[in-house]
mmCIF file of C-alpha atoms in Angstrom:
data_model
loop_
_atom_site.group_PDB
_atom_site.id
_atom_site.type_symbol
_atom_site.label_atom_id
_atom_site.label_comp_id
_atom_site.label_asym_id
_atom_site.label_seq_id
_atom_site.Cartn_x
_atom_site.Cartn_y
_atom_site.Cartn_z
ATOM 1 C CA MET A 100 0.000 0.000 0.000
ATOM 2 C CA ALA A 101 1.518 3.240 -1.083
ATOM 3 C CA LEU A 102 0.504 6.137 1.105
ATOM 4 C CA ALA A 103 -2.176 8.198 -0.649
ATOM 5 C CA GLN A 104 -0.479 10.735 -2.920
ATOM 6 C CA VAL A 105 0.037 14.207 -1.511
ATOM 7 C CA THR A 106 -1.239 16.971 -3.777
ATOM 8 C CA PRO A 107 2.063 18.923 -3.672
ATOM 9 C CA GLN A 108 4.248 16.611 -5.720
ATOM 10 C CA VAL A 109 7.570 15.553 -4.229
ATOM 11 C CA THR A 110 10.430 17.188 -6.120
ATOM 12 C CA PRO A 111 13.188 14.814 -7.353
ATOM 13 C CA LEU A 112 16.519 15.206 -5.615
ATOM 14 C CA THR A 113 18.451 16.821 -8.425
ATOM 15 C CA GLY A 114 20.486 20.036 -8.269
ATOM 16 C CA SER A 115 18.830 23.032 -6.656
ATOM 17 C CA SER A 116 15.506 21.177 -6.363
ATOM 18 C CA GLY A 117 17.134 18.556 -4.157
ATOM 19 C CA ALA A 118 18.770 21.232 -2.026
ATOM 20 C CA ARG A 119 15.402 22.981 -1.607
ATOM 21 C CA ALA A 120 13.720 19.716 -0.606
ATOM 22 C CA ARG A 121 16.378 19.066 2.042
ATOM 23 C CA ARG A 122 16.097 22.647 3.306
ATOM 24 C CA ARG A 123 12.306 22.337 3.539
ATOM 25 C CA ALA A 124 12.644 19.147 5.585
ATOM 26 C CA ARG A 125 15.048 20.793 8.036
ATOM 27 C CA ASP A 126 12.834 23.864 8.352
ATOM 28 C CA TRP A 127 9.828 21.639 9.031
ATOM 29 C CA ALA A 128 11.620 19.838 11.850
ATOM 30 C CA GLU A 129 13.180 22.987 13.322
ATOM 31 C CA ILE A 130 10.366 25.533 12.873
ATOM 32 C CA GLN A 131 6.960 24.271 11.767
ATOM 33 C CA GLU A 132 6.497 20.844 13.288
ATOM 34 C CA ARG A 133 5.842 22.093 16.824
ATOM 35 C CA MET A 134 2.819 24.163 15.756
ATOM 36 C CA LEU A 135 0.488 21.157 15.950
ATOM 37 C CA VAL A 136 1.680 19.810 19.310
ATOM 38 C CA PRO A 137 -1.616 20.863 21.006
ATOM 39 C CA LEU A 138 -3.484 18.780 18.420
ATOM 40 C CA TYR A 139 -1.282 15.718 18.930
ATOM 41 C CA GLN A 140 -1.613 15.940 22.705
ATOM 42 C CA ALA A 141 -5.393 16.451 22.582
ATOM 43 C CA VAL A 142 -5.849 13.257 20.543
ATOM 44 C CA TYR A 143 -3.491 11.268 22.753
ATOM 45 C CA ASP A 144 -5.246 12.517 25.894
ATOM 46 C CA ARG A 145 -8.663 11.697 24.427
ATOM 47 C CA LEU A 146 -7.613 8.129 23.605
ATOM 48 C CA GLU A 147 -5.437 7.655 26.710
ATOM 49 C CA VAL A 148 -2.379 6.652 24.669
ATOM 50 C CA CYS A 149 -0.036 4.600 26.851
ATOM 51 C CA ALA A 150 2.183 1.529 26.837
ATOM 52 C CA ALA A 151 -0.755 -0.609 25.669
ATOM 53 C CA THR A 152 -1.138 1.471 22.496
ATOM 54 C CA SER A 153 0.395 0.749 19.098
ATOM 55 C CA VAL A 154 0.475 3.939 17.004
ATOM 56 C CA LEU A 155 0.920 4.230 13.245
ATOM 57 C CA GLY A 156 1.312 7.737 11.845
ATOM 58 C CA LEU A 157 0.276 8.181 8.198
ATOM 59 C CA GLY A 158 2.253 11.028 6.682
ATOM 60 C CA CYS A 159 4.207 11.322 9.915
ATOM 61 C CA ARG A 160 6.686 13.864 8.487
ATOM 62 C CA SER A 161 9.828 14.045 10.655
ATOM 63 C CA GLY A 162 8.144 12.220 13.508
ATOM 64 C CA LEU A 163 7.420 14.622 16.388
ATOM 65 C CA ALA A 164 3.907 13.241 16.886
ATOM 66 C CA LEU A 165 5.360 9.740 17.124
ATOM 67 C CA LEU A 166 7.980 10.882 19.625
ATOM 68 C CA LEU A 167 5.247 12.322 21.842
ATOM 69 C CA ALA A 168 3.342 9.024 21.701
ATOM 70 C CA ALA A 169 6.523 7.084 22.458
ATOM 71 C CA ALA A 170 7.099 9.312 25.491
ATOM 72 C CA ARG A 171 3.768 7.991 26.799
ATOM 73 C CA GLY A 172 5.075 4.440 26.414
ATOM 74 C CA ALA A 173 3.356 3.601 23.122
ATOM 75 C CA GLU A 174 4.877 1.437 20.408
ATOM 76 C CA VAL A 175 5.171 3.693 17.347
ATOM 77 C CA ALA A 176 5.770 3.434 13.608
ATOM 78 C CA GLY A 177 5.152 5.697 10.668
ATOM 79 C CA LEU A 178 4.694 5.996 6.917
ATOM 80 C CA GLU A 179 6.187 9.030 5.173
ATOM 81 C CA PRO A 180 6.520 9.317 1.369
ATOM 82 C CA GLU A 181 9.024 12.216 1.331
ATOM 83 C CA ALA A 182 12.545 10.826 1.585
ATOM 84 C CA GLU A 183 14.059 13.884 3.296
ATOM 85 C CA LEU A 184 11.459 13.933 6.069
ATOM 86 C CA ARG A 185 11.634 10.166 6.432
ATOM 87 C CA ALA A 186 15.403 10.355 6.910
ATOM 88 C CA LEU A 187 14.983 12.909 9.699
ATOM 89 C CA ALA A 188 12.433 10.670 11.427
ATOM 90 C CA GLN A 189 14.719 7.676 11.108
ATOM 91 C CA GLY A 190 17.524 9.807 12.543
ATOM 92 C CA ARG A 191 15.330 10.146 15.629
ATOM 93 C CA GLU A 192 15.438 6.330 15.874
ATOM 94 C CA LEU A 193 11.841 5.976 14.714
ATOM 95 C CA ARG A 194 10.654 3.122 12.504
ATOM 96 C CA VAL A 195 9.354 5.013 9.490
ATOM 97 C CA LEU A 196 8.843 3.457 6.062
ATOM 98 C CA ALA A 197 7.933 4.861 2.677
ATOM 99 C CA GLU A 198 4.985 2.518 2.194
ATOM 100 C CA VAL A 199 3.469 -0.836 3.114
ATOM 101 C CA TRP A 200 3.073 -3.420 0.402
ATOM 102 C CA ARG A 201 -0.036 -5.599 0.067
ATOM 103 C CA GLU A 202 0.894 -9.164 -0.765
ATOM 104 C CA VAL A 203 0.165 -12.731 0.248
ATOM 105 C CA GLY A 204 2.988 -14.880 1.481
ATOM 106 C CA PRO A 205 5.268 -15.603 4.435
ATOM 107 C CA GLY A 206 5.266 -12.792 6.966
ATOM 108 C CA ALA A 207 2.017 -11.250 5.727
ATOM 109 C CA ASP A 208 -0.985 -10.839 7.995
ATOM 110 C CA ALA A 209 -4.580 -11.724 7.159
ATOM 111 C CA ASP A 210 -4.890 -8.702 4.881
ATOM 112 C CA GLY A 211 -1.567 -9.387 3.164
ATOM 113 C CA ASN A 212 0.336 -6.542 4.837
ATOM 114 C CA VAL A 213 4.085 -6.623 5.313
ATOM 115 C CA GLY A 214 6.631 -3.916 5.913
ATOM 116 C CA ARG A 215 8.509 -2.722 2.842
ATOM 117 C CA ASP A 216 11.815 -3.445 4.557
ATOM 118 C CA GLY A 217 10.803 -7.057 5.286
ATOM 119 C CA ASN A 218 10.220 -6.378 8.991
ATOM 120 C CA ASP A 219 7.747 -8.936 10.302
ATOM 121 C CA GLY A 220 6.404 -6.706 13.088
ATOM 122 C CA PRO A 221 2.702 -5.975 13.434
ATOM 123 C CA SER A 222 1.215 -4.152 10.466
ATOM 124 C CA ARG A 223 -2.075 -3.357 12.187
ATOM 125 C CA HIS A 224 -2.226 -0.876 15.033
ATOM 126 C CA SER A 225 -4.596 0.123 17.813
ATOM 127 C CA LEU A 226 -4.346 3.777 16.742
ATOM 128 C CA VAL A 227 -3.737 5.081 13.221
ATOM 129 C CA THR A 228 -3.356 8.840 12.852
ATOM 130 C CA ALA A 229 -3.434 11.276 9.939
ATOM 131 C CA PHE A 230 -2.596 14.640 11.474
ATOM 132 C CA GLU A 231 -1.290 16.571 8.439
ATOM 133 C CA HIS A 232 -1.853 14.283 5.496
ATOM 134 C CA LEU A 233 -5.644 14.372 5.134
ATOM 135 C CA THR A 234 -5.839 18.036 4.099
ATOM 136 C CA CYS A 235 -3.290 17.753 1.288
ATOM 137 C CA THR A 236 -3.800 14.294 -0.160
ATOM 138 C CA ALA A 237 -5.285 14.003 -3.644
ATOM 139 C CA ASP A 238 -7.734 11.326 -2.451
ATOM 140 C CA PRO A 239 -8.897 11.733 1.172
ATOM 141 C CA GLN A 240 -11.287 8.787 0.893
ATOM 142 C CA ALA A 241 -8.470 6.451 -0.133
ATOM 143 C CA LEU A 242 -6.423 7.639 2.830
ATOM 144 C CA VAL A 243 -9.261 6.908 5.258
ATOM 145 C CA HIS A 244 -9.758 3.449 3.717
ATOM 146 C CA ASP A 245 -6.020 2.806 4.143
ATOM 147 C CA ALA A 246 -6.189 3.947 7.752
ATOM 148 C CA ALA A 247 -9.134 1.624 8.422
ATOM 149 C CA ARG A 248 -7.333 -1.341 6.890
ATOM 150 C CA LEU A 249 -4.283 -0.758 9.073
ATOM 151 C CA THR A 250 -6.302 -0.514 12.300
ATOM 152 C CA LEU A 251 -6.930 -3.417 14.653
ATOM 153 C CA ARG A 252 -10.524 -4.422 15.288
ATOM 154 C CA GLY A 253 -11.647 -2.285 18.224
ATOM 155 C CA GLY A 254 -8.884 0.203 17.519
ATOM 156 C CA HIS A 255 -9.195 3.819 16.480
ATOM 157 C CA VAL A 256 -8.414 6.138 13.595
ATOM 158 C CA ALA A 257 -7.723 9.812 14.323
ATOM 159 C CA LEU A 258 -8.135 12.263 11.448
ATOM 160 C CA ALA A 259 -7.327 15.976 11.590
ATOM 161 C CA THR A 260 -8.262 18.912 9.374
ATOM 162 C CA TRP A 261 -8.248 22.683 9.534
ATOM 163 C CA GLY A 262 -11.183 24.101 11.470
ATOM 164 C CA PRO A 263 -13.645 26.645 10.070
ATOM 165 C CA GLU A 264 -11.932 29.064 7.698
ATOM 166 C CA GLU A 265 -13.229 32.073 9.615
ATOM 167 C CA ARG A 266 -11.502 30.750 12.757
ATOM 168 C CA CYS A 267 -8.096 30.413 11.066
ATOM 169 C CA GLN A 268 -6.033 33.576 10.660
ATOM 170 C CA SER A 269 -3.639 31.673 8.383
ATOM 171 C CA ALA A 270 -6.350 31.294 5.714
ATOM 172 C CA PRO A 271 -5.274 34.282 3.534
ATOM 173 C CA VAL A 272 -1.670 33.111 3.729
ATOM 174 C CA LEU A 273 -2.565 29.569 2.671
ATOM 175 C CA ASP A 274 -4.552 30.937 -0.274
ATOM 176 C CA ILE A 275 -1.252 31.905 -1.914
ATOM 177 C CA ALA A 276 -0.650 28.191 -2.532
ATOM 178 C CA ARG A 277 -3.759 28.120 -4.737
ATOM 179 C CA ARG A 278 -3.510 31.580 -6.264
ATOM 180 C CA LEU A 279 0.073 31.269 -7.556
ATOM 181 C CA ALA A 280 -0.180 27.666 -8.759
ATOM 182 C CA ASP A 281 -0.997 26.628 -12.321
ATOM 183 C CA PRO A 282 -4.730 27.384 -12.732
ATOM 184 C CA LEU A 283 -5.058 24.526 -15.227
ATOM 185 C CA ARG A 284 -3.659 21.979 -12.799
ATOM 186 C CA ARG A 285 -6.346 19.769 -11.301
ATOM 187 C CA GLY A 286 -6.559 19.078 -7.589
ATOM 188 C CA GLY A 287 -5.137 22.346 -6.277
ATOM 189 C CA TYR A 288 -4.558 22.847 -2.572
ATOM 190 C CA ALA A 289 -7.855 23.380 -0.717
ATOM 191 C CA PRO A 290 -7.079 23.328 3.023
ATOM 192 C CA PHE A 291 -10.678 23.909 4.124
ATOM 193 C CA ALA A 292 -12.349 21.407 1.791
ATOM 194 C CA LEU A 293 -13.027 19.038 4.712
ATOM 195 C CA SER A 294 -13.731 21.691 7.343
ATOM 196 C CA ALA A 295 -17.515 21.704 6.914
ATOM 197 C CA PRO A 296 -19.533 19.839 9.574
ATOM 198 C CA GLY A 297 -19.968 16.201 8.615
ATOM 199 C CA ALA A 298 -17.361 16.165 5.825
ATOM 200 C CA VAL A 299 -14.820 13.964 7.622
ATOM 201 C CA GLU A 300 -17.584 11.901 9.202
ATOM 202 C CA HIS A 301 -18.814 11.098 5.681
ATOM 203 C CA LEU A 302 -15.378 9.728 4.780
ATOM 204 C CA VAL A 303 -15.360 7.715 7.993
ATOM 205 C CA ALA A 304 -18.757 6.150 7.312
ATOM 206 C CA ARG A 305 -17.827 5.202 3.742
ATOM 207 C CA ALA A 306 -14.713 3.450 5.077
ATOM 208 C CA GLY A 307 -16.836 1.282 7.372
ATOM 209 C CA LEU A 308 -15.670 2.991 10.554
ATOM 210 C CA ARG A 309 -17.892 4.087 13.433
ATOM 211 C CA PRO A 310 -17.640 7.742 14.562
ATOM 212 C CA ALA A 311 -16.395 7.976 18.151
ATOM 213 C CA GLY A 312 -16.214 11.678 18.884
ATOM 214 C CA GLY A 313 -13.848 14.511 18.156
ATOM 215 C CA GLY A 314 -13.017 18.054 19.090
ATOM 216 C CA ARG A 315 -11.416 21.372 18.217
ATOM 217 C CA VAL A 316 -7.963 22.520 19.271
ATOM 218 C CA CYS A 317 -6.321 25.941 19.117
ATOM 219 C CA CYS A 318 -2.959 25.688 17.337
ATOM 220 C CA PRO A 319 -1.377 29.143 16.930
ATOM 221 C CA TYR A 320 1.245 29.532 14.240
ATOM 222 C CA ALA A 321 3.871 31.517 16.167
ATOM 223 C CA TYR A 322 7.329 32.485 14.911
ATOM 224 C CA PRO A 323 10.203 34.559 16.334
ATOM 225 C CA ASP A 324 10.380 36.748 13.212
ATOM 226 C CA LEU A 325 9.086 37.178 9.662
ATOM 227 C CA GLU A 326 11.836 35.172 7.974
ATOM 228 C CA SER A 327 11.202 32.204 10.283
ATOM 229 C CA ALA A 328 7.510 32.441 9.434
ATOM 230 C CA VAL A 329 8.223 32.321 5.703
ATOM 231 C CA ARG A 330 10.618 29.393 6.110
ATOM 232 C CA GLY A 331 8.196 27.505 8.328
ATOM 233 C CA LEU A 332 5.259 27.928 5.980
ATOM 234 C CA MET A 333 7.332 27.025 2.925
ATOM 235 C CA SER A 334 8.416 23.846 4.714
ATOM 236 C CA THR A 335 4.860 22.496 4.723
ATOM 237 C CA GLY A 336 5.183 21.569 1.045
ATOM 238 C CA VAL A 337 1.789 22.991 0.097
ATOM 239 C CA PHE A 338 3.438 25.925 -1.701
ATOM 240 C CA GLU A 339 5.556 23.728 -3.993
ATOM 241 C CA PRO A 340 3.108 23.806 -6.955
ATOM 242 C CA ALA A 341 3.093 27.610 -6.649
ATOM 243 C CA VAL A 342 6.909 27.655 -6.592
ATOM 244 C CA GLU A 343 7.029 25.456 -9.691
ATOM 245 C CA PHE A 344 4.585 27.685 -11.597
ATOM 246 C CA SER A 345 5.369 31.202 -10.312
ATOM 247 C CA GLY A 346 8.884 30.891 -8.895
ATOM 248 C CA GLU A 347 10.199 30.761 -5.343
ATOM 249 C CA ARG A 348 11.002 34.472 -5.179
ATOM 250 C CA LEU A 349 7.437 35.566 -5.993
ATOM 251 C CA VAL A 350 5.879 33.052 -3.588
ATOM 252 C CA GLU A 351 8.090 34.228 -0.727
ATOM 253 C CA LYS A 352 7.331 37.881 -1.566
ATOM 254 C CA GLU A 353 3.594 37.189 -1.448
ATOM 255 C CA LEU A 354 3.995 35.333 1.845
ATOM 256 C CA ARG A 355 5.793 38.271 3.443
ATOM 257 C CA GLU A 356 3.046 40.633 2.349
ATOM 258 C CA ALA A 357 0.285 38.313 3.579
ATOM 259 C CA LEU A 358 2.025 37.872 6.938
ATOM 260 C CA PHE A 359 2.498 41.606 7.515
ATOM 261 C CA PRO A 360 -0.803 42.071 9.454
ATOM 262 C CA TRP A 361 0.295 39.412 11.946
ATOM 263 C CA ILE A 362 3.668 40.947 12.844
ATOM 264 C CA ARG A 363 3.679 42.152 16.449
ATOM 265 C CA GLU A 364 5.510 45.067 18.038
ATOM 266 C CA ASP A 365 8.356 42.766 19.127
ATOM 267 C CA ASP A 366 8.707 41.532 15.496
ATOM 268 C CA THR A 367 7.264 38.115 16.289
ATOM 269 C CA VAL A 368 4.563 36.681 14.023
ATOM 270 C CA ARG A 369 1.469 34.970 15.426
ATOM 271 C CA MET A 370 -1.690 33.682 13.760
ATOM 272 C CA GLU A 371 -4.470 32.062 15.755
ATOM 273 C CA ASN A 372 -5.823 28.873 14.163
ATOM 274 C CA VAL A 373 -8.305 26.167 15.033
ATOM 275 C CA PHE A 374 -7.887 22.536 14.008
ATOM 276 C CA ARG A 375 -10.520 19.838 14.173
ATOM 277 C CA TYR A 376 -10.036 16.133 14.837
ATOM 278 C CA VAL A 377 -12.404 13.212 14.361
ATOM 279 C CA ILE A 378 -12.037 9.864 16.101
ATOM 280 C CA ALA A 379 -13.438 6.707 14.522
ATOM 281 C CA GLU A 380 -13.486 3.091 15.665
ATOM 282 C CA ARG A 381 -12.959 -0.025 13.583
ATOM 283 C CA VAL A 382 -15.735 -2.398 14.562
ATOM 284 C CA GLY A 383 -15.549 -5.038 11.847
#
């Protein structure tokens, strides 16, 4: 099973593109990753993650959410399609693969799941999370089906999206990713596509999962200065189609202008945002 394709295409590691991809991965780990810690902790508190929990992070990036679960005693693993982010997670001594193959044979479970690296550890987990991946995948329904398949019976899936657009001060900044991308390119970035009430629950029901609650969490995007804000936002990957179509210089210029209203007197940048999570249970 290849992790559902992220809308911002991964840039091949050649020349300046490879250098930019590595820089984005470092900036994610050093600047942006911590912004969603309140979301991670809220889900783990809600589900009482502990030593009895086996966590699989879909699109786990450089692995901070997994580290927080491991600190609670959980067994953790992740899937991350971007090689640079995966390498950073593995450098944190996390078991993170690019994908999970479906096949039938020695070492496979009842659904034919084995680790890509041949590891014969458990391929189903009591908690499967998609904290960042759901809002930027080309096929959210496929991602939820994948999450359901990788969840133990009686286990849970946790899915996160942006909250209501009017509650997210980052909305005008994120719109640059759409506005500067190729207008003829299908499947452009739409961060609030699943923010409407019932949208994620619809995906959950179609995947055969049972809704089991959810909540909203405040996750401010806070940076020490404007340049850190630009670097952190660029590290998310959602601006890559805009960079490819309009150029990195123009995208960064537009970001600085969009961030200007959120610069404080001490030169820090802060945008208040709300994220929403939905918990679902695998019953069959």
